[in-house]
Coordinates of C-alpha atoms in Angstrom, one line a residue:
Chain X
M290 CA -24.7 -16.7 -2.5
S291 CA -21.9 -17.1 -5.1
I292 CA -20.9 -14.3 -7.4
R293 CA -21.6 -15.6 -10.9
A294 CA -18.5 -14.7 -13.0
A295 CA -17.6 -15.0 -16.6
I296 CA -14.4 -14.3 -18.6
V297 CA -14.1 -12.8 -22.1
G298 CA -10.7 -13.5 -23.7
Y299 CA -8.5 -16.5 -23.0
G300 CA -4.8 -15.5 -23.2
N301 CA -2.4 -15.5 -20.3
L302 CA -4.6 -13.2 -18.3
G303 CA -7.9 -15.0 -19.0
R304 CA -6.4 -18.3 -18.0
S305 CA -5.0 -16.8 -14.8
V306 CA -8.4 -15.3 -13.9
E307 CA -10.0 -18.7 -14.5
E308 CA -7.5 -20.4 -12.3
N309 CA -7.9 -17.8 -9.6
I310 CA -11.7 -17.9 -9.6
K311 CA -11.7 -21.6 -9.1
R312 CA -9.9 -21.1 -5.8
Q313 CA -12.4 -18.6 -4.5
S314 CA -15.2 -19.8 -2.3
D315 CA -17.5 -16.9 -3.1
F316 CA -17.3 -17.1 -6.9
E317 CA -18.7 -19.6 -9.4
L318 CA -17.4 -19.5 -13.0
V319 CA -20.3 -19.6 -15.5
G320 CA -18.1 -19.7 -18.6
I321 CA -15.5 -18.3 -20.9
F322 CA -16.5 -16.2 -24.0
S323 CA -14.1 -16.6 -26.9
R324 CA -14.0 -16.1 -30.6
R325 CA -12.5 -19.6 -30.8
A326 CA -14.9 -22.6 -30.7
E327 CA -12.5 -24.9 -28.8
L328 CA -10.4 -24.0 -25.8
D329 CA -8.2 -26.3 -23.7
T330 CA -10.3 -26.1 -20.5
D331 CA -13.1 -27.9 -18.8
T332 CA -14.9 -24.6 -18.1
P333 CA -17.9 -24.1 -20.4
V334 CA -17.0 -22.1 -23.5
F335 CA -19.4 -19.9 -25.4
P336 CA -19.1 -17.8 -28.6
V337 CA -18.4 -14.2 -27.8
A338 CA -20.9 -13.3 -30.5
D339 CA -23.7 -14.6 -28.3
I340 CA -22.5 -12.9 -25.1
D341 CA -25.5 -10.5 -24.7
S342 CA -27.9 -13.4 -24.3
Y343 CA -26.0 -14.4 -21.1
A344 CA -26.5 -11.1 -19.4
D345 CA -29.0 -12.5 -16.8
Q346 CA -26.7 -15.3 -15.9
V347 CA -23.6 -13.4 -15.1
D348 CA -22.9 -11.0 -12.2
V349 CA -19.4 -9.9 -13.2
L350 CA -17.7 -10.1 -16.5
F351 CA -13.9 -10.1 -16.5
L352 CA -12.5 -8.4 -19.6
C353 CA -9.3 -10.3 -20.4
V354 CA -8.9 -9.0 -23.9
G355 CA -6.0 -6.8 -25.1
S356 CA -5.5 -3.2 -24.1
A357 CA -4.1 -2.2 -27.5
T358 CA -7.2 -2.5 -29.6
D359 CA -9.8 -4.9 -28.1
I360 CA -10.6 -2.8 -25.0
P361 CA -11.1 0.5 -26.9
E362 CA -13.2 -1.2 -29.5
Q363 CA -15.3 -3.6 -27.4
A364 CA -15.4 -2.7 -23.7
T365 CA -18.3 -0.3 -23.9
A366 CA -20.5 -2.9 -25.6
F367 CA -19.7 -5.3 -22.7
A368 CA -20.4 -2.6 -20.1
A369 CA -23.8 -1.9 -21.6
N370 CA -24.9 -5.5 -20.7
F371 CA -22.6 -6.5 -17.8
T372 CA -20.9 -5.3 -14.7
T373 CA -17.3 -5.4 -15.8
V374 CA -13.7 -5.3 -14.5
D375 CA -10.8 -4.6 -16.8
T376 CA -7.0 -4.2 -16.6
Y377 CA -6.8 -1.5 -19.3
D378 CA -3.2 -0.3 -19.0
N379 CA -2.7 2.5 -21.5
H380 CA -2.0 5.1 -18.9
K381 CA -2.4 8.1 -21.2
H382 CA -5.8 7.0 -22.4
I383 CA -7.3 6.0 -19.0
P384 CA -9.4 9.2 -18.6
A385 CA -11.0 8.7 -22.0
H386 CA -11.6 5.0 -21.3
Y387 CA -13.1 5.9 -17.9
A388 CA -15.4 8.4 -19.5
A389 CA -16.6 6.0 -22.2
M390 CA -17.2 3.2 -19.6
E391 CA -19.0 5.6 -17.3
E392 CA -21.4 6.5 -20.0
A393 CA -22.0 2.9 -21.2
S394 CA -22.3 1.4 -17.7
F395 CA -24.3 4.1 -15.9
A396 CA -27.0 4.2 -18.5
A397 CA -27.4 0.4 -18.1
G398 CA -27.3 0.4 -14.3
N399 CA -24.0 -1.6 -14.4
V400 CA -20.7 -1.0 -12.6
A401 CA -17.5 -0.9 -14.5
I402 CA -14.2 -1.0 -12.6
V403 CA -11.5 0.1 -15.0
S404 CA -7.7 -0.3 -15.1
T405 CA -7.2 -2.7 -12.2
G406 CA -4.1 -4.9 -12.0
W407 CA -0.9 -3.4 -10.5
D408 CA 0.3 -0.6 -12.8
P409 CA -2.2 0.9 -13.3
G410 CA -3.9 -0.5 -10.3
L411 CA -2.3 -1.2 -6.9
F412 CA 0.7 1.1 -7.8
S413 CA -1.7 3.9 -8.7
L414 CA -3.4 3.4 -5.4
N415 CA -0.2 3.6 -3.5
R416 CA 1.1 6.6 -5.5
T417 CA -2.1 8.5 -4.6
I418 CA -2.2 7.6 -0.9
A419 CA 1.5 8.1 -0.3
S420 CA 1.7 11.4 -2.2
S421 CA -1.3 12.6 -0.1
L422 CA 0.9 12.4 3.0
F423 CA 3.7 14.8 2.0
P424 CA 3.1 18.5 1.3
E425 CA 6.3 18.4 -0.8
G426 CA 7.0 14.8 -1.4
Q427 CA 9.3 13.0 -3.9
Q428 CA 7.9 9.9 -5.6
N429 CA 9.6 7.4 -7.9
T430 CA 8.3 4.2 -9.5
F431 CA 10.7 1.4 -10.4
W432 CA 9.7 -1.6 -12.5
G433 CA 11.2 -5.0 -12.4
K434 CA 12.8 -7.4 -12.2
G435 CA 10.5 -8.1 -15.0
V436 CA 10.3 -9.4 -18.6
S437 CA 9.9 -6.5 -21.1
Q438 CA 7.9 -8.0 -24.0
G439 CA 8.8 -5.1 -26.3
H440 CA 12.5 -5.4 -25.7
S441 CA 12.5 -9.2 -25.9
D442 CA 10.8 -8.9 -29.3
A443 CA 13.5 -6.4 -30.4
L444 CA 16.2 -8.9 -29.5
R445 CA 14.5 -11.7 -31.4
R446 CA 14.4 -9.6 -34.5
I447 CA 18.3 -9.5 -34.6
E448 CA 19.6 -11.9 -37.2
G449 CA 21.0 -15.1 -35.7
V450 CA 19.1 -14.8 -32.4
T451 CA 17.1 -18.0 -31.8
R452 CA 15.8 -17.4 -28.3
A453 CA 15.9 -14.2 -26.2
V454 CA 14.4 -12.5 -23.2
Q455 CA 15.1 -9.1 -21.7
Y456 CA 14.6 -8.3 -18.0
T457 CA 14.3 -4.8 -16.8
I458 CA 16.0 -4.5 -13.4
P459 CA 15.9 -1.5 -11.2
R460 CA 19.4 -0.4 -10.0
D461 CA 20.0 -0.7 -6.3
E462 CA 21.7 2.8 -6.1
A463 CA 18.6 4.4 -7.7
I464 CA 16.3 2.7 -5.2
E465 CA 18.5 3.8 -2.3
S466 CA 18.5 7.4 -3.6
A467 CA 14.7 7.3 -3.7
R468 CA 14.5 6.0 -0.2
S469 CA 16.7 8.7 1.2
G470 CA 14.8 11.4 -0.6
N471 CA 17.2 12.1 -3.4
G472 CA 15.2 10.7 -6.2
Q473 CA 14.6 14.0 -8.1
D474 CA 17.2 13.2 -10.8
I475 CA 16.2 9.6 -11.3
T476 CA 15.0 8.8 -14.9
G477 CA 13.9 5.7 -16.6
H478 CA 17.3 5.5 -18.2
N479 CA 19.6 5.8 -15.1
A480 CA 17.3 3.8 -12.8
H481 CA 17.0 0.6 -14.7
L482 CA 19.5 -2.0 -16.0
R483 CA 18.5 -4.0 -19.2
Q484 CA 19.6 -7.6 -18.9
C485 CA 19.5 -9.8 -22.0
W486 CA 19.7 -13.6 -22.2
I487 CA 20.3 -14.8 -25.7
V488 CA 20.6 -18.2 -27.4
A489 CA 22.7 -17.9 -30.6
D490 CA 25.6 -19.5 -32.6
P491 CA 28.9 -18.5 -30.8
A492 CA 30.2 -17.2 -34.2
D493 CA 27.6 -14.5 -34.1
H494 CA 28.0 -13.4 -30.4
D495 CA 30.2 -10.3 -31.0
R496 CA 28.0 -9.0 -33.8
I497 CA 24.8 -9.6 -31.9
E498 CA 26.1 -7.9 -28.7
N499 CA 27.2 -4.9 -30.8
E500 CA 23.8 -4.7 -32.5
I501 CA 22.1 -4.7 -29.1
R502 CA 24.3 -2.1 -27.5
T503 CA 23.9 0.3 -30.5
M504 CA 20.1 -0.2 -30.9
P505 CA 18.6 3.3 -30.5
D506 CA 15.6 3.8 -28.1
Y507 CA 15.7 0.3 -26.8
F508 CA 19.2 0.0 -25.4
V509 CA 21.3 3.1 -26.1
G510 CA 21.6 5.2 -23.0
Y511 CA 20.9 2.3 -20.6
E512 CA 23.2 0.1 -18.7
V513 CA 23.0 -3.2 -20.7
E514 CA 24.1 -6.7 -19.8
V515 CA 24.3 -9.3 -22.5
H516 CA 24.5 -13.0 -21.6
F517 CA 24.8 -15.8 -24.1
I518 CA 23.5 -19.1 -22.9
S519 CA 22.6 -22.6 -24.2
E520 CA 19.1 -23.6 -25.4
E521 CA 18.9 -25.9 -22.3
E522 CA 19.7 -23.1 -19.8
F523 CA 17.2 -20.9 -21.6
E524 CA 14.5 -23.6 -21.3
A525 CA 15.3 -24.2 -17.7
N526 CA 15.6 -20.7 -16.3
H527 CA 14.0 -18.1 -18.6
Q528 CA 10.5 -19.3 -19.4
G529 CA 8.6 -17.4 -16.7
L530 CA 6.9 -14.0 -16.7
P531 CA 8.3 -12.5 -13.5
H532 CA 7.7 -8.8 -12.8
G533 CA 7.2 -6.3 -9.9
G534 CA 8.6 -3.1 -8.8
H535 CA 8.6 -0.4 -6.1
V536 CA 6.7 2.8 -5.5
I537 CA 8.9 4.9 -3.2
T538 CA 7.6 8.2 -1.8
S539 CA 9.3 10.3 0.8
G540 CA 9.5 13.8 2.1
D541 CA 10.0 16.1 5.0
L542 CA 7.5 16.2 7.9
G543 CA 8.3 18.5 10.7
G544 CA 12.0 18.5 9.9
T545 CA 12.3 14.7 9.7
H546 CA 12.6 12.4 6.7
N547 CA 9.9 9.8 6.3
A548 CA 9.6 7.2 3.6
V549 CA 6.7 5.0 2.3
E550 CA 7.5 2.0 0.0
F551 CA 5.2 -0.4 -1.8
T552 CA 6.9 -3.4 -3.4
L553 CA 5.8 -6.2 -5.5
N554 CA 7.9 -9.3 -6.2
L555 CA 6.0 -11.5 -8.7
E556 CA 7.0 -14.8 -10.2
S557 CA 4.0 -14.4 -12.5
N558 CA 2.8 -11.1 -13.8
P559 CA -0.4 -12.5 -15.3
A560 CA -1.3 -14.6 -12.2
F561 CA -0.9 -11.5 -9.9
T562 CA -2.7 -9.2 -12.3
A563 CA -5.6 -11.7 -12.4
A564 CA -5.6 -11.8 -8.6
V565 CA -6.1 -8.1 -8.4
Q566 CA -8.7 -8.2 -11.1
V567 CA -10.7 -10.9 -9.3
A568 CA -10.6 -9.0 -6.0
Y569 CA -12.0 -5.9 -7.8
G570 CA -14.6 -8.2 -9.3
R571 CA -15.8 -8.9 -5.8
A572 CA -16.0 -5.1 -5.2
A573 CA -17.8 -4.5 -8.5
Y574 CA -20.4 -7.1 -7.5
R575 CA -20.9 -5.5 -4.1
L576 CA -21.1 -2.0 -5.5
H577 CA -23.7 -3.1 -8.0
E578 CA -25.7 -5.0 -5.3
A579 CA -25.7 -1.8 -3.2
G580 CA -27.4 0.1 -6.1
Q581 CA -24.3 1.8 -7.5
A582 CA -23.8 2.3 -11.2
G583 CA -21.1 3.8 -13.5
A584 CA -17.4 3.6 -13.8
F585 CA -15.0 3.4 -10.9
T586 CA -11.2 3.4 -10.7
V587 CA -9.3 1.7 -8.0
L588 CA -8.9 5.1 -6.3
E589 CA -12.7 5.3 -5.7
V590 CA -13.4 1.8 -4.4
P591 CA -13.6 1.5 -0.6
P592 CA -10.8 -1.1 0.1
Y593 CA -12.8 -3.4 2.4
L594 CA -14.9 -4.4 -0.7
L595 CA -12.0 -6.4 -2.0
A596 CA -11.9 -8.8 0.9
P597 CA -13.9 -12.0 1.1
E598 CA -14.6 -11.2 4.7
S599 CA -17.2 -8.8 5.9
L600 CA -16.2 -5.4 7.3
E601 CA -17.1 -6.6 10.8
E602 CA -14.8 -9.6 10.4
L603 CA -12.0 -7.4 9.1
L604 CA -12.4 -5.0 12.0
A605 CA -12.4 -7.7 14.6
R606 CA -9.3 -9.3 13.1
D607 CA -7.1 -6.6 11.8
V608 CA -7.6 -2.9 12.1
Chain E
M266 CA -12.7 27.2 0.2
S267 CA -10.4 26.1 3.0
I268 CA -11.2 23.3 5.4
R269 CA -11.5 24.9 8.8
A270 CA -9.6 22.6 11.2
A271 CA -9.1 22.5 14.9
I272 CA -7.1 20.3 17.3
V273 CA -7.9 19.0 20.7
G274 CA -4.9 17.9 22.7
Y275 CA -1.4 19.3 22.4
G276 CA 1.1 16.5 23.0
N277 CA 3.5 15.2 20.3
L278 CA 0.7 14.3 18.0
G279 CA -1.2 17.6 18.4
R280 CA 1.9 19.6 17.7
S281 CA 2.6 17.5 14.7
V282 CA -0.9 18.0 13.3
E283 CA -0.6 21.7 13.9
E284 CA 2.7 21.8 12.0
N285 CA 1.3 19.7 9.2
I286 CA -1.9 21.7 8.7
K287 CA 0.1 24.9 8.4
R288 CA 1.8 23.4 5.3
Q289 CA -1.4 22.5 3.6
S290 CA -2.9 24.9 1.2
D291 CA -6.5 23.6 1.5
F292 CA -6.7 23.8 5.3
E293 CA -6.9 26.7 7.8
L294 CA -6.2 26.1 11.5
V295 CA -9.0 27.7 13.6
G296 CA -7.4 26.9 16.9
I297 CA -6.2 24.4 19.5
F298 CA -8.5 23.2 22.4
S299 CA -6.6 22.4 25.6
R300 CA -7.2 22.1 29.3
R301 CA -4.1 24.3 29.7
A302 CA -4.6 28.0 29.4
E303 CA -1.2 28.7 27.9
L304 CA 0.5 26.7 25.2
D305 CA 3.8 27.5 23.5
T306 CA 2.3 28.3 20.0
D307 CA 1.1 31.2 18.0
T308 CA -2.1 29.3 17.0
P309 CA -5.2 30.6 19.0
V310 CA -5.8 28.4 22.1
F311 CA -9.2 27.9 23.6
P312 CA -10.4 26.1 26.7
V313 CA -11.6 22.6 25.9
A314 CA -14.5 23.2 28.3
D315 CA -15.9 25.7 25.7
I316 CA -15.4 23.6 22.7
D317 CA -19.1 23.0 21.9
S318 CA -19.6 26.7 21.3
Y319 CA -17.2 26.5 18.3
A320 CA -19.1 23.9 16.4
D321 CA -20.2 26.3 13.7
Q322 CA -16.6 27.5 13.1
V323 CA -14.9 24.1 12.6
D324 CA -15.3 21.6 9.7
V325 CA -13.0 18.9 11.1
L326 CA -11.8 18.4 14.6
F327 CA -8.5 16.4 15.0
L328 CA -8.6 14.3 18.2
C329 CA -5.0 14.3 19.5
V330 CA -5.8 13.1 23.0
G331 CA -4.6 9.8 24.4
S332 CA -5.9 6.4 23.4
A333 CA -5.6 4.9 26.9
T334 CA -8.4 6.9 28.7
D335 CA -9.1 10.2 26.8
I336 CA -10.6 8.7 23.6
P337 CA -12.8 6.2 25.4
E338 CA -14.1 8.9 27.8
Q339 CA -14.3 11.9 25.5
A340 CA -14.5 11.0 21.8
T341 CA -18.2 10.5 21.5
A342 CA -19.0 13.9 23.0
F343 CA -16.7 15.5 20.4
A344 CA -18.4 13.4 17.6
A345 CA -21.8 14.7 18.7
N346 CA -20.7 18.2 17.8
F347 CA -17.9 17.9 15.2
T348 CA -16.8 15.8 12.3
T349 CA -13.7 14.1 13.8
V350 CA -10.6 12.1 12.9
D351 CA -8.8 10.1 15.6
T352 CA -5.8 7.8 15.8
Y353 CA -7.3 5.5 18.4
D354 CA -4.8 2.6 18.5
N355 CA -6.1 0.0 21.0
H356 CA -6.6 -2.7 18.3
K357 CA -8.7 -5.0 20.5
H358 CA -11.2 -2.2 21.3
I359 CA -11.6 -0.7 17.8
P360 CA -14.9 -2.4 17.0
A361 CA -16.4 -1.0 20.3
H362 CA -14.9 2.5 19.6
Y363 CA -16.3 2.4 16.0
A364 CA -19.8 1.4 17.2
A365 CA -19.8 4.2 19.8
M366 CA -18.6 6.8 17.3
E367 CA -21.1 5.6 14.7
E368 CA -23.9 6.2 17.1
A369 CA -22.7 9.6 18.3
S370 CA -21.8 11.0 14.9
F371 CA -24.6 9.6 12.8
A372 CA -27.3 11.0 15.0
A373 CA -25.7 14.4 14.7
G374 CA -25.1 14.3 11.0
N375 CA -21.3 14.3 11.5
V376 CA -18.6 12.1 10.1
A377 CA -16.1 10.3 12.4
I378 CA -13.1 8.6 10.8
V379 CA -11.6 6.3 13.5
S380 CA -8.2 4.7 14.0
T381 CA -6.2 6.5 11.3
G382 CA -2.4 6.7 11.6
W383 CA -0.2 3.8 10.4
D384 CA -1.0 0.8 12.7
P385 CA -3.9 0.8 12.9
G386 CA -4.3 2.8 9.7
L387 CA -2.1 2.4 6.6
F388 CA -0.9 -1.0 7.8
S389 CA -4.5 -2.1 8.3
L390 CA -5.3 -0.9 4.8
N391 CA -2.4 -2.8 3.3
R392 CA -3.1 -6.0 5.3
T393 CA -6.7 -6.0 4.0
I394 CA -5.9 -5.3 0.4
A395 CA -2.9 -7.7 0.2
S396 CA -4.7 -10.6 2.0
S397 CA -7.6 -10.1 -0.5
L398 CA -5.3 -11.1 -3.3
F399 CA -4.3 -14.6 -2.0
P400 CA -6.8 -17.4 -1.5
E401 CA -4.3 -18.9 0.9
G402 CA -1.8 -16.2 1.8
Q403 CA 0.7 -15.8 4.5
Q404 CA 0.9 -12.4 6.2
N405 CA 3.4 -11.0 8.7
T406 CA 3.7 -7.6 10.2
F407 CA 7.1 -6.4 11.5
W408 CA 7.6 -3.3 13.6
G409 CA 10.6 -1.0 13.7
K410 CA 13.2 0.1 13.8
G411 CA 11.3 2.1 16.4
V412 CA 11.3 3.3 20.0
S413 CA 9.2 1.2 22.3
Q414 CA 8.0 3.5 25.0
G415 CA 7.0 0.7 27.3
H416 CA 10.3 -1.0 27.1
S417 CA 12.2 2.3 27.5
D418 CA 10.2 3.0 30.6
A419 CA 11.1 -0.5 32.0
L420 CA 14.8 0.2 31.4
R421 CA 14.6 3.5 33.3
R422 CA 13.0 1.8 36.3
I423 CA 16.2 -0.2 36.8
E424 CA 18.3 1.2 39.7
G425 CA 21.3 3.2 38.4
V426 CA 20.0 3.8 34.9
T427 CA 20.0 7.6 34.2
R428 CA 19.0 7.6 30.5
A429 CA 17.7 4.7 28.4
V430 CA 15.9 4.0 25.1
Q431 CA 14.9 0.7 23.6
Y432 CA 14.6 0.2 19.9
T433 CA 12.6 -2.7 18.5
I434 CA 14.3 -3.9 15.3
P435 CA 12.9 -6.6 13.0
R436 CA 15.4 -9.3 12.2
D437 CA 16.5 -9.5 8.6
E438 CA 16.2 -13.3 8.5
A439 CA 12.6 -13.1 9.7
I440 CA 11.8 -10.5 7.0
E441 CA 13.5 -12.7 4.4
S442 CA 11.4 -15.7 5.5
A443 CA 8.2 -13.8 5.2
R444 CA 9.2 -12.6 1.7
S445 CA 9.9 -16.1 0.5
G446 CA 6.5 -17.4 1.9
N447 CA 8.0 -19.1 5.0
G448 CA 6.6 -16.8 7.6
Q449 CA 4.2 -19.2 9.2
D450 CA 6.5 -19.8 12.2
I451 CA 7.4 -16.2 12.8
T452 CA 6.3 -14.8 16.2
G453 CA 6.8 -11.5 17.9
H454 CA 9.6 -13.1 19.9
N455 CA 11.7 -14.6 17.1
A456 CA 11.1 -11.8 14.6
H457 CA 12.4 -8.8 16.6
L458 CA 15.6 -7.8 18.3
R459 CA 15.5 -5.5 21.3
Q460 CA 18.3 -3.0 21.3
C461 CA 18.9 -1.0 24.5
W462 CA 21.0 2.1 24.8
I463 CA 21.8 3.0 28.4
V464 CA 23.6 5.7 30.3
A465 CA 24.8 4.5 33.7
D466 CA 27.8 4.4 36.0
P467 CA 30.3 1.8 34.7
A468 CA 30.4 0.2 38.1
D469 CA 26.7 -0.8 37.6
H470 CA 26.9 -2.1 34.0
D471 CA 27.2 -5.8 34.7
R472 CA 24.3 -5.8 37.2
I473 CA 22.1 -3.6 34.9
E474 CA 22.7 -5.8 31.9
N475 CA 21.9 -8.9 33.9
E476 CA 18.6 -7.3 35.2
I477 CA 17.7 -6.5 31.6
R478 CA 18.3 -9.9 30.3
T479 CA 16.4 -11.6 33.1
M480 CA 13.4 -9.2 33.0
P481 CA 10.3 -11.4 32.3
D482 CA 7.8 -10.4 29.6
Y483 CA 9.9 -7.4 28.4
F484 CA 13.2 -9.1 27.5
V485 CA 13.3 -12.8 28.3
G486 CA 12.8 -14.8 25.1
Y487 CA 14.0 -12.0 22.8
E488 CA 17.4 -11.5 21.2
V489 CA 18.6 -8.5 23.3
E490 CA 21.5 -6.1 22.7
V491 CA 22.7 -3.9 25.5
H492 CA 24.9 -0.8 24.7
F493 CA 26.2 1.5 27.4
I494 CA 27.0 5.0 26.1
S495 CA 27.9 8.4 27.4
E496 CA 25.4 11.1 28.3
E497 CA 26.8 13.1 25.3
E498 CA 26.3 10.3 22.8
F499 CA 22.8 9.7 24.1
E500 CA 21.9 13.4 23.7
A501 CA 23.4 13.4 20.2
N502 CA 21.9 10.2 18.7
H503 CA 19.0 8.9 20.7
Q504 CA 16.5 11.7 21.2
G505 CA 14.3 11.0 18.1
L506 CA 11.1 9.0 17.8
P507 CA 11.8 6.9 14.8
H508 CA 9.5 4.0 13.8
G509 CA 8.2 2.0 10.9
G510 CA 7.9 -1.5 9.8
H511 CA 6.8 -3.9 7.1
V512 CA 3.6 -5.7 6.2
I513 CA 4.6 -8.7 4.0
T514 CA 2.0 -10.8 2.4
S515 CA 2.7 -13.6 0.0
G516 CA 1.2 -16.8 -1.4
D517 CA 0.8 -19.1 -4.3
L518 CA -1.0 -17.9 -7.4
G519 CA -1.2 -20.4 -10.3
G520 CA 1.8 -22.3 -9.0
T521 CA 4.0 -19.2 -8.7
H522 CA 5.1 -17.3 -5.6
N523 CA 4.1 -13.7 -5.4
A524 CA 4.8 -11.2 -2.6
V525 CA 3.4 -7.8 -1.7
E526 CA 5.3 -5.6 0.8
F527 CA 4.4 -2.3 2.4
T528 CA 7.3 -0.6 4.3
L529 CA 7.5 2.5 6.4
N530 CA 10.8 4.1 7.4
L531 CA 10.0 7.0 9.7
E532 CA 12.3 9.4 11.4
S533 CA 9.4 10.7 13.4
N534 CA 6.5 8.5 14.4
P535 CA 4.3 11.4 15.5
A536 CA 5.0 13.6 12.4
F537 CA 4.0 10.7 10.1
T538 CA 1.0 9.7 12.2
A539 CA -0.2 13.3 12.0
A540 CA 0.3 13.3 8.2
V541 CA -2.0 10.3 7.9
Q542 CA -4.5 11.9 10.3
V543 CA -4.6 15.2 8.3
A544 CA -5.1 13.4 5.0
Y545 CA -8.0 11.5 6.5
G546 CA -9.3 14.9 7.8
R547 CA -9.5 16.0 4.2
A548 CA -11.5 12.8 3.4
A549 CA -13.8 13.4 6.5
Y550 CA -14.6 16.9 5.3
R551 CA -15.4 15.7 1.8
L552 CA -17.6 12.8 3.0
H553 CA -19.5 15.2 5.2
E554 CA -19.9 17.7 2.4
A555 CA -21.2 14.9 0.2
G556 CA -24.0 14.3 2.8
Q557 CA -22.5 11.3 4.5
A558 CA -22.7 10.7 8.3
G559 CA -21.5 8.2 10.8
A560 CA -18.2 6.4 11.6
F561 CA -15.7 5.2 9.0
T562 CA -12.5 3.2 9.2
V563 CA -9.7 3.6 6.7
L564 CA -11.0 0.4 5.1
E565 CA -14.2 2.3 4.0
V566 CA -12.8 5.6 2.7
P567 CA -12.3 5.8 -1.0
P568 CA -8.6 6.5 -1.3
Y569 CA -8.8 9.5 -3.7
L570 CA -10.5 11.5 -1.0
L571 CA -7.1 11.7 0.8
A572 CA -5.5 13.7 -2.0
P573 CA -5.5 17.5 -2.3
E574 CA -6.0 17.0 -6.0
S575 CA -9.4 16.3 -7.6
L576 CA -10.1 12.8 -9.0
E577 CA -9.8 14.2 -12.5
E578 CA -6.4 15.6 -11.8
L579 CA -5.3 12.2 -10.2
L580 CA -6.5 10.2 -13.2
A581 CA -4.8 12.6 -15.7
R582 CA -1.5 12.4 -13.8
D583 CA -1.2 9.0 -12.3
V584 CA -3.5 6.1 -12.8

């Protein structure tokens, strides 16, 4: 029997979840709920205002609305009527979100898996597992190479900048230090390079570069590279949304140095985030089918529930 | 309240589990069960023949006996009286071991976590999670740099070899192919280099190298390096038991290439295997305390149960 899925929100993440679900043999996509009446898709589109009347037709609702305001304002209402999976990524407020979703989903007999994706999400899972292995471990997380939306926006606000993107890139020396167990002095500042690709009139290049290098909070204190390129090169090479990173954990065990590393190298941040969200959607469905209710983080979900195969198939193939 | 732990078997793994438990603040080590009356340790040692009379004094029994014959012959008897954690590593027979342990432990109200360690174990966990993310993914596992006990033994059987160790080393090109999604043609043969370090009389070097390179099954078909060194260099540099490897999974998501990699770089295979086993011992205790019974693989254990911290502490810190 297929898992009847629906999506609320149709930005980069919602579109990626739609594309992902269409490739899964154990899901069917009932529709997309949106505030907009028309979306550029052949999936059925329904007004989000009517969503509660679809509760009987949907097994798992993928929350693909924004973390900044939509999730805090809307997620508990969805959880009261649907089993949900979200990618809420405001780390500091996850405990509060988890508590709110627990209350809303448990009372309704629904499951709510919160803060899936990769950070929070798979990186959290790896940080927890790896740090459990070392009585006195050292753990570092590196992000990138990836587009920083906030820094790209800051570049575009500089006068004369017509196109801009900023990649955050972890420094090789910092990664090597972490691997060898010398990561205790690594900070966000000294671990990451900020690489800027800018389209602008050559007459403005010196001033723009100076404004970048002296911009507090965003660039001061970081190693910064500024590259001016043509509109054509920008179009050809800098339109993607790559991301990724490393979680590196190491420590002494019986007088020996041992290191665990989890790495993501992603050409598309939203496509990969969606893939994680869909896998946890499968888990949410199974937990609900097994009679569970309430909120779960990725730390609580038995990992075999993510796989399309049964536990028996996994054990026969893999363990 | 401490988790009262005991160990059965006192080889490399048992000693590493002992060392690890002594560094954990939430465990106490009740004793080691052995067939030998005297062990070189200040931990209490008891005859394994008497183990059943200690059932009330032990929360988790770490099975550190051999996978080849001890686990198949003895593990179910332990599971009938204790909550157990093992590192049974005969991949092909894990389903049968799991079924036998399920029967023995469930009937007695005990928990049995089977086949922990890193492969099977953490590598299995990563293979399952990562392959769940790609509708058509490509997955490769590489082992090493690590000592292959079987190949080292084969070298030592050659006439004139006084000391020998064989490291299996994954080839960089094969790892790069896997990362870029071109791992479909990678086999154990073309992915790994076999590096031999030998102590022998110089007069025998040519013959020994020839015997190595023509040894069927073990070396024919592999890239092989043979290094002859002095007894002193062997003592200084080749006494450890390093190991590790990579699980690399990648695939297309929405027209983009995305890769997940899990890497271990271990100076001591037994110390790290023990660290994983002890963390799953904590999970076994908690599952049992929560009223669960029966056999579990690493795929079934909610990951937060491995951590010394509570779920609330983990969420506040990390997710």
